[in-house]
CSV table of C-alpha atoms in Angstrom, one decimal:
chain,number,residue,atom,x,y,z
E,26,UNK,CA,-184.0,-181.2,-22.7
E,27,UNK,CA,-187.3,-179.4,-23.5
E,28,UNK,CA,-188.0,-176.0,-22.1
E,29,UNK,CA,-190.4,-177.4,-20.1
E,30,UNK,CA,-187.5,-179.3,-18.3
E,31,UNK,CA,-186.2,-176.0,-16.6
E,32,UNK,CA,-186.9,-176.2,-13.2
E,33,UNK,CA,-186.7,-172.9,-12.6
E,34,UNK,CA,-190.4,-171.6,-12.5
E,35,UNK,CA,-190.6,-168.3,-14.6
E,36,UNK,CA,-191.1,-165.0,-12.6
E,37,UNK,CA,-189.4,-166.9,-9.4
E,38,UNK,CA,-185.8,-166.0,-9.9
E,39,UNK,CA,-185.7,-162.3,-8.3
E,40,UNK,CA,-187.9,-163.1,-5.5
E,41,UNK,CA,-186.0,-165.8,-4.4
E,42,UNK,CA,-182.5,-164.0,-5.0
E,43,UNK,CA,-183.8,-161.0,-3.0
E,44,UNK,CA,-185.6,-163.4,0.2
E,45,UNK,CA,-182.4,-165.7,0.5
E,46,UNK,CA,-179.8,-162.7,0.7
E,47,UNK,CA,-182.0,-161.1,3.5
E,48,UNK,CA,-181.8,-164.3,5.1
E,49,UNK,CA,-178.0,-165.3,4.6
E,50,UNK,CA,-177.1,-161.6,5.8
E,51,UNK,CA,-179.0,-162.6,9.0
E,52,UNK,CA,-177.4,-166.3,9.6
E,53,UNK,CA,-174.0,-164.6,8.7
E,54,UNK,CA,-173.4,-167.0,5.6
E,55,UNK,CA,-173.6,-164.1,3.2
E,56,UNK,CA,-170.2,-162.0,4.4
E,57,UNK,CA,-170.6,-158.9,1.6
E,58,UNK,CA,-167.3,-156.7,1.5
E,59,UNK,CA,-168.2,-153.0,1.6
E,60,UNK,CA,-166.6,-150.4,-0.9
E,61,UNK,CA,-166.7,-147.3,-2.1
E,62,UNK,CA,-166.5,-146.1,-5.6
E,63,UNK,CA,-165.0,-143.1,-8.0
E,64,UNK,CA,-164.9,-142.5,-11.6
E,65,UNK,CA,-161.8,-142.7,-13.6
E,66,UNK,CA,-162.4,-141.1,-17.3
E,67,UNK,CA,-160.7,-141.8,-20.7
E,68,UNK,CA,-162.3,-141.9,-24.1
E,69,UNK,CA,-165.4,-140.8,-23.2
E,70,UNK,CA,-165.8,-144.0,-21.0
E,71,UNK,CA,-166.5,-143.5,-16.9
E,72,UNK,CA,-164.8,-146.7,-15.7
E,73,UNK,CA,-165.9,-147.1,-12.1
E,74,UNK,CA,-163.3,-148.1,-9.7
E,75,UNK,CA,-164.6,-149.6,-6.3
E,76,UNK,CA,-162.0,-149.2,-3.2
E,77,UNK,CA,-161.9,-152.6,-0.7
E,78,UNK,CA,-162.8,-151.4,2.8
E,79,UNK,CA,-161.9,-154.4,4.0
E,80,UNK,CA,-160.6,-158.0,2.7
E,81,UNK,CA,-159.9,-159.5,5.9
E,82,UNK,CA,-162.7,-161.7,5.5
E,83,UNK,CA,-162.3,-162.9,2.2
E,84,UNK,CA,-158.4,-163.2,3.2
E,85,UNK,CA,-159.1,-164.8,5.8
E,86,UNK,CA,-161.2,-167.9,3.9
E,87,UNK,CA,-158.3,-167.9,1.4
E,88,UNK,CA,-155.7,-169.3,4.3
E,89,UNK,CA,-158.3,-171.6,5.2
E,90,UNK,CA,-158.8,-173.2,2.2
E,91,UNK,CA,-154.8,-173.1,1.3
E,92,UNK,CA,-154.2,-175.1,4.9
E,93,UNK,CA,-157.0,-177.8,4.0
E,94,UNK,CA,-155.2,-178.0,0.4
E,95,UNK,CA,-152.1,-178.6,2.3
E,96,UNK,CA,-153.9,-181.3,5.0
E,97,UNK,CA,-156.1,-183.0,2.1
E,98,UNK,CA,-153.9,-182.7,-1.0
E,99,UNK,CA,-157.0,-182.0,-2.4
E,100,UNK,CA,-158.0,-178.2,-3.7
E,101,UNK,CA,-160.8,-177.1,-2.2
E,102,UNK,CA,-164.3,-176.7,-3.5
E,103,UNK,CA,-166.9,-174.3,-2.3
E,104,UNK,CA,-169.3,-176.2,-4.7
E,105,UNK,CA,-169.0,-179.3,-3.8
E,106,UNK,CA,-170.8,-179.3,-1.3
E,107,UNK,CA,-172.6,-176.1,-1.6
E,108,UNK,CA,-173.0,-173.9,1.3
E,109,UNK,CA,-177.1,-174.2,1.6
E,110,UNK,CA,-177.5,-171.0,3.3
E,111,UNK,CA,-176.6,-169.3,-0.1
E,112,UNK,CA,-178.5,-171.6,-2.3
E,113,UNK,CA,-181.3,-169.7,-4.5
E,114,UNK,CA,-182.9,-171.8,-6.9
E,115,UNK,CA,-182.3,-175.0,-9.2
E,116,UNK,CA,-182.1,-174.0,-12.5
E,117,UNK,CA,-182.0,-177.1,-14.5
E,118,UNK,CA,-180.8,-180.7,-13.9
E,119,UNK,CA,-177.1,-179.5,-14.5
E,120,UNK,CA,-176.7,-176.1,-12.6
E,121,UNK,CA,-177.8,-174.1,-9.9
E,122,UNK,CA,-178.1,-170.9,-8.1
E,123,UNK,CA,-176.0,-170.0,-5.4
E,124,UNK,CA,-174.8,-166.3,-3.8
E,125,UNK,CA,-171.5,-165.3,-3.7
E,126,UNK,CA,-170.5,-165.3,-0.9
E,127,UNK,CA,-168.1,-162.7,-0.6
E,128,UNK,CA,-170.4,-159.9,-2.6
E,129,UNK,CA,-169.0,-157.0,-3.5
E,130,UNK,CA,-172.4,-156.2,-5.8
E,131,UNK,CA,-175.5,-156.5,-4.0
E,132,UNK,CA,-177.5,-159.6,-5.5
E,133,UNK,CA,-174.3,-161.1,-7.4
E,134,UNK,CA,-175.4,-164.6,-8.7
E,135,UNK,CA,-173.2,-167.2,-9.2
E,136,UNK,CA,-174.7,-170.3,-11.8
E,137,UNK,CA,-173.0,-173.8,-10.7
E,138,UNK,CA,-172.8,-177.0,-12.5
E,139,UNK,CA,-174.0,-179.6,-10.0
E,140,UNK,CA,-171.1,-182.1,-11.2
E,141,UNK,CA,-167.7,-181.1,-11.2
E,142,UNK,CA,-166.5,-179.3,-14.5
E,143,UNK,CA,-163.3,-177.3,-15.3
E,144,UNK,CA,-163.4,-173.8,-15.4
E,145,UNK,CA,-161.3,-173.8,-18.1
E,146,UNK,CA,-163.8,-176.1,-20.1
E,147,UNK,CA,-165.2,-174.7,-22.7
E,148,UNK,CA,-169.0,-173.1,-22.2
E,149,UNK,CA,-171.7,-175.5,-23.8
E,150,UNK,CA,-175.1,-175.4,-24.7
E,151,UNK,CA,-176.2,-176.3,-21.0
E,152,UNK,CA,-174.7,-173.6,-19.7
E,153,UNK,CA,-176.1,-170.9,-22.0
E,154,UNK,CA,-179.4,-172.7,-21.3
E,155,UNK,CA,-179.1,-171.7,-17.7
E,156,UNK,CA,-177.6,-168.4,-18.2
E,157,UNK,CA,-180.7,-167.9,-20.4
E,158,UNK,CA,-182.6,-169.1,-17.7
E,159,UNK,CA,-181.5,-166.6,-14.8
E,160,UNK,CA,-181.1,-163.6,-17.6
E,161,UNK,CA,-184.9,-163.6,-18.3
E,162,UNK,CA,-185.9,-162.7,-14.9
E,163,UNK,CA,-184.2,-159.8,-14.4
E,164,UNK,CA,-181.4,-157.0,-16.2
E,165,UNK,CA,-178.3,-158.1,-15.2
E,166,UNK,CA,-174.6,-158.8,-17.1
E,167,UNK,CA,-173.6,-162.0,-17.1
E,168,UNK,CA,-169.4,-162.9,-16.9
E,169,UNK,CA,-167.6,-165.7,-16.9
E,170,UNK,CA,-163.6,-165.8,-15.6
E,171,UNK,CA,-162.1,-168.7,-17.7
E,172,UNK,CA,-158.9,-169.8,-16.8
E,173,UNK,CA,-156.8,-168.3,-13.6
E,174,UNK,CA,-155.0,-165.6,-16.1
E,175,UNK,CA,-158.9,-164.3,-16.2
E,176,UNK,CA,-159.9,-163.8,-12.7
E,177,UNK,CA,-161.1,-167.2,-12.0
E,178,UNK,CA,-160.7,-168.0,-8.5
E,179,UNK,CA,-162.1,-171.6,-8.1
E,180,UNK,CA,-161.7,-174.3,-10.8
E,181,UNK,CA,-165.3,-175.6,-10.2
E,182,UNK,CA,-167.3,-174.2,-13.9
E,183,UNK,CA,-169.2,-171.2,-13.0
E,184,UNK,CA,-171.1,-168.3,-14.1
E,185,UNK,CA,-171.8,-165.1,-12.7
E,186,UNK,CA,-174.0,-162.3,-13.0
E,187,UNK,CA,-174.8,-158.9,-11.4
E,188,UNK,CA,-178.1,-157.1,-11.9
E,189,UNK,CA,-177.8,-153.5,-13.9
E,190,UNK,CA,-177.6,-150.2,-13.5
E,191,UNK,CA,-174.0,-151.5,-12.0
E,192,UNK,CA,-174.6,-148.1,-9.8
E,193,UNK,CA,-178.0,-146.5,-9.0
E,194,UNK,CA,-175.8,-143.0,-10.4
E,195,UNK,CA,-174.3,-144.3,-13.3
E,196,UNK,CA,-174.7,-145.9,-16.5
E,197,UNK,CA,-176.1,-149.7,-16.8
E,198,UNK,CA,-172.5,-150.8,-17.7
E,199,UNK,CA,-169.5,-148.3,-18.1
E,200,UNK,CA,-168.8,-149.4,-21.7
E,201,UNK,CA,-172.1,-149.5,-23.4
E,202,UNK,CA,-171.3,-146.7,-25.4
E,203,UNK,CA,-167.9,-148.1,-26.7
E,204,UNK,CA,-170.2,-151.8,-27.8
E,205,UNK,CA,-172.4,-149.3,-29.7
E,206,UNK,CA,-169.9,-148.3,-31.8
E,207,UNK,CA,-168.6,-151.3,-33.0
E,208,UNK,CA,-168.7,-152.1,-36.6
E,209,UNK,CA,-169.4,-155.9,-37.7
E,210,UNK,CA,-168.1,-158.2,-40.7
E,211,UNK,CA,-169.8,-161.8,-41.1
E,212,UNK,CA,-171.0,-161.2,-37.7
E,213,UNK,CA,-167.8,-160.0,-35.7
E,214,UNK,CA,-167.3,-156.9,-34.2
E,215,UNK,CA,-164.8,-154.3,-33.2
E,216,UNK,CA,-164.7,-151.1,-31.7
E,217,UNK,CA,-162.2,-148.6,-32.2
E,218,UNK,CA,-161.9,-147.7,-28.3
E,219,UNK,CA,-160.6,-150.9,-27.4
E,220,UNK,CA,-156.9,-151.3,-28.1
E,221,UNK,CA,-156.8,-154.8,-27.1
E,222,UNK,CA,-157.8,-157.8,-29.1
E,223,UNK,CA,-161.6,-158.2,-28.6
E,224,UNK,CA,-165.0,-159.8,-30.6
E,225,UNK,CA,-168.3,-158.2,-30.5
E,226,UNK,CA,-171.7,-160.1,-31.2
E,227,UNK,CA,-174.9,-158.4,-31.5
E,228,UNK,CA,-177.9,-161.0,-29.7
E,229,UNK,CA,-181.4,-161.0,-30.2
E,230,UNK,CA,-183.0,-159.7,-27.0
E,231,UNK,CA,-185.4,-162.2,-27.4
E,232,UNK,CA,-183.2,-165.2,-26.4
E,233,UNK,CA,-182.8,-164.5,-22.8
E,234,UNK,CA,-186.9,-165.6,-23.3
E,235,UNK,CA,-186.5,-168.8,-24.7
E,236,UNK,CA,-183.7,-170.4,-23.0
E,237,UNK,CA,-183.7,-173.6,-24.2
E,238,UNK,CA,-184.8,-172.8,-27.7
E,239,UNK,CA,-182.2,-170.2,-28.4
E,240,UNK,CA,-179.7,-171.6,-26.6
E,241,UNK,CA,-177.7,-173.0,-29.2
E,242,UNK,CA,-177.4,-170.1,-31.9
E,243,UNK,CA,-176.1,-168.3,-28.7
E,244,UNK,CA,-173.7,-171.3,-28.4
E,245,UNK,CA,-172.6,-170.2,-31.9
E,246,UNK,CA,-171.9,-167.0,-31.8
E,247,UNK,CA,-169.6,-167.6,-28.7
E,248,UNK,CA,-167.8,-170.2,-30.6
E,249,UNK,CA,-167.5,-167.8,-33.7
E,250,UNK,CA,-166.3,-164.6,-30.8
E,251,UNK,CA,-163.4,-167.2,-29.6
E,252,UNK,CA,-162.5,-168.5,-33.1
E,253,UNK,CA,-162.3,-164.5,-33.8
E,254,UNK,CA,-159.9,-163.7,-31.1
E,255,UNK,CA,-157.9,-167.1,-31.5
E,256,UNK,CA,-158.8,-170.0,-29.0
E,257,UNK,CA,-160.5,-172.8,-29.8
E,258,UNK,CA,-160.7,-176.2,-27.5
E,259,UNK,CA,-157.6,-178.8,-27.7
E,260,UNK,CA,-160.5,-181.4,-29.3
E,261,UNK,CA,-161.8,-179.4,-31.9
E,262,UNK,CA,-164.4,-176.8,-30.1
E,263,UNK,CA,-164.7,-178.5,-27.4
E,264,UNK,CA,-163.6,-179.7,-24.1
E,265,UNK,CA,-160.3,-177.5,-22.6
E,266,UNK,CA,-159.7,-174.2,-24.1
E,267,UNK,CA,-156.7,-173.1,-25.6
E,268,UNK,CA,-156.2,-169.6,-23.6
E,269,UNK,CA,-157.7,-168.0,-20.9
E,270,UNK,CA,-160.2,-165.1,-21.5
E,271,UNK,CA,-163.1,-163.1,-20.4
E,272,UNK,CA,-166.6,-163.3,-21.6
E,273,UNK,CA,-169.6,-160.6,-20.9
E,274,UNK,CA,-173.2,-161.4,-22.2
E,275,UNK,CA,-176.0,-159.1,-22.0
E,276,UNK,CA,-179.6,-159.5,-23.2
E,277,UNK,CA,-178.5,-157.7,-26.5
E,278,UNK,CA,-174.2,-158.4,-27.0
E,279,UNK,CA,-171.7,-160.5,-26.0
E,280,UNK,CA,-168.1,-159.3,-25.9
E,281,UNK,CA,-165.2,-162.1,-25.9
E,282,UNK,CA,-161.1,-160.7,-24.5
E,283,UNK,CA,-158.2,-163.0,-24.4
E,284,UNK,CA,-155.9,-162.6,-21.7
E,285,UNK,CA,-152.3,-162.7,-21.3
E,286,UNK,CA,-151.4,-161.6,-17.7
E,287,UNK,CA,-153.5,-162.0,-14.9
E,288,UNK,CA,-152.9,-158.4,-13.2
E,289,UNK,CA,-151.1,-154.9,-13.8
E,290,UNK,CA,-148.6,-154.1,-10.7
E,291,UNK,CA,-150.4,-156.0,-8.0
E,292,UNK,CA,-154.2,-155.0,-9.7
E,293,UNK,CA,-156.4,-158.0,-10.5
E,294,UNK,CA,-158.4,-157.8,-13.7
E,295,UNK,CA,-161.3,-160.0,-14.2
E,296,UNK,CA,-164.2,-159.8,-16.4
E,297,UNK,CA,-166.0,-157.0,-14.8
E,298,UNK,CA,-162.7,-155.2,-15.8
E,299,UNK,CA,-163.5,-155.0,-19.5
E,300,UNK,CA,-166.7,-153.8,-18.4
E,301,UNK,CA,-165.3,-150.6,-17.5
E,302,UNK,CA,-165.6,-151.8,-13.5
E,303,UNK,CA,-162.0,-152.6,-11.9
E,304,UNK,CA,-161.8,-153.1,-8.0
E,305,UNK,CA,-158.6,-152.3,-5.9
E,306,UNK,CA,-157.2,-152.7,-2.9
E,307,UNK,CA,-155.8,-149.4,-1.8
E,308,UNK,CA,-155.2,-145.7,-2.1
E,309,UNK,CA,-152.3,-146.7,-3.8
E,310,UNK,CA,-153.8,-148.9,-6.1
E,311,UNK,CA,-156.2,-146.3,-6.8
E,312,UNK,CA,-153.3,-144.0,-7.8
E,313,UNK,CA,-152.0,-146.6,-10.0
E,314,UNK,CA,-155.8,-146.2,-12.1
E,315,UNK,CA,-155.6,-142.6,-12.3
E,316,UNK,CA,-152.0,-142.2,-13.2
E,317,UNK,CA,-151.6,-145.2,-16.0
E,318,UNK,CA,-155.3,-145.1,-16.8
E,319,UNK,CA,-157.8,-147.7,-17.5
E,320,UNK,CA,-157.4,-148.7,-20.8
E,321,UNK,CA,-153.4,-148.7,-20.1
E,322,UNK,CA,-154.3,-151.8,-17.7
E,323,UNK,CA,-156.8,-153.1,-20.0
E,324,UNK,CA,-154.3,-153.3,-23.2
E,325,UNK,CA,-151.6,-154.7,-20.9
E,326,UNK,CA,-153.5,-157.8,-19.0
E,327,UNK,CA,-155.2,-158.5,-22.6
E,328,UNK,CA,-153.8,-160.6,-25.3
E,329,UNK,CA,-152.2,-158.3,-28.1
């Protein structure tokens, strides 16, 4: 596939992501859950904790797709079809744009493969040819949830991303300054304020340019982070993964966590968690943060 295969037209991507979410907030197909936001501190890291106002929604949709599981014997697949009020943009012949539907970020993204794929498949070199795609037309982080232990809440293989500053009062992502310390050997970092097992790789900020060019050196390095932190696919590097984890990519690193556990006393963790941005519930989830502290949840949901 040559770059000039992309069908995403350079310089589109933001207009269209911004004109479709006026538009599905008007039709009602984009159902955003509104929060509210505080800053827990440790380590000289201001991990910002967003407070539900309201799940019903999103609860709601959950019981409906359980009781169609239960009719069809079939899990359900918001994919497949797509919802075309949330569509955005074709990206390439293998993936597509779509809103997520239940937003707690404003303008959260959500890259789709077309065809059916397990979320718990390994990335491949399509898929960091679309990331690469949607990253070079505006700042954002991308994530991806692999494997239910990580967050993942639909098997269908997708990507997300949320455009930065994560907060108009805040920092672009809570734990830039922790990345920044990181020290490398033969291309793998560390940092010394994580006390979880973790893999660092520095990126050239010039890939999210050239997506299908640099595509596959980007392929590496993610290979290399997972081989770091232990999980390779059950047919060589490829196909299913051998553990769940979490991955973040920016323009300039991309940080790899396995997990273990897929919450700490009721709290989901997913990747936005390693991020230094955890979402809760309640007051007394909230209380749970402040008392135990971030990293505390971090270390425990991670793989030691």
């Amino acid at each position: 596939m040559s770059e000039s295969q992309l069908l995403l037209a350079s310089g589109t991507l933001w207009k269209k992501l911004k004109q479709q979410t006026e538009y599905a907030l008007e039709c009602g197909a984009l159902q955003p859950i509104p929060t509210e936001y505080e800053f827990v501190e440790q380590d000289n890291i201001r991990f910002l904790v967003r407070i539900l106002s309201n799940l019903s929604r999103k609860d709601e949709a959950r019981k409906q797709q359980e009781k169609k599981k239960v009719v069809t014997g079939k899990d359900f697949n918001p994919f497949l079809p797509y919802e075309e009020d949330l569509f955005v943009a074709d990206i390439s012949r293998t993936h597509l744009c779509l809103l997520n539907k239940y937003n707690v970020v404003d303008y959260h993204l959500l890259i789709v493969t077309r065809e059916f794929e397990e979320q718990e498949n390994l990335l491949n070199l399509q898929d960091f040819q679309a990331l690469a795609g949607c990253m070079g037309e505006f700042e954002g982080l991308a994530f991806y949830n692999s494997g239910k232990t990580a967050g993942a809440s639909q098997r269908h293989k997708h990507l997300q991303i949320v455009p930065l500053p994560m907060i108009p009062d805040g920092e672009k992502i809570p734990i830039d300054r922790a990345i920044a310390t990181a020290r490398f050997d033969k291309g793998i970092g560390v940092t010394s304020y994580f006390p979880f097992r973790h893999a660092i790789a520095k990126l050239d900020a010039a890939w999210v340019h050239s997506p299908v060019d640099s595509a596959a050196e980007i392929l590496k390095s993610y290979l290399n982070l997972l081989k770091a932190v232990g999980i390779e696919g059950n047919n060589g590097m490829s196909g299913k993964q051998s553990g769940d984890y979490n991955l973040l990519v920016t323009g300039e690193w991309m940080l790899v966590v396995p997990r273990a556990y897929e919450d700490f006393q009721s709290i989901s963790v997913n990747s936005l968690g390693f991020a230094g941005a955890l979402l809760v519930k309640n007051q007394e989830q909230m209380k749970i943060i402040k008392e135990q502290k971030p990293l505390t949840i971090l270390r425990h949901v991670a793989s030691s």
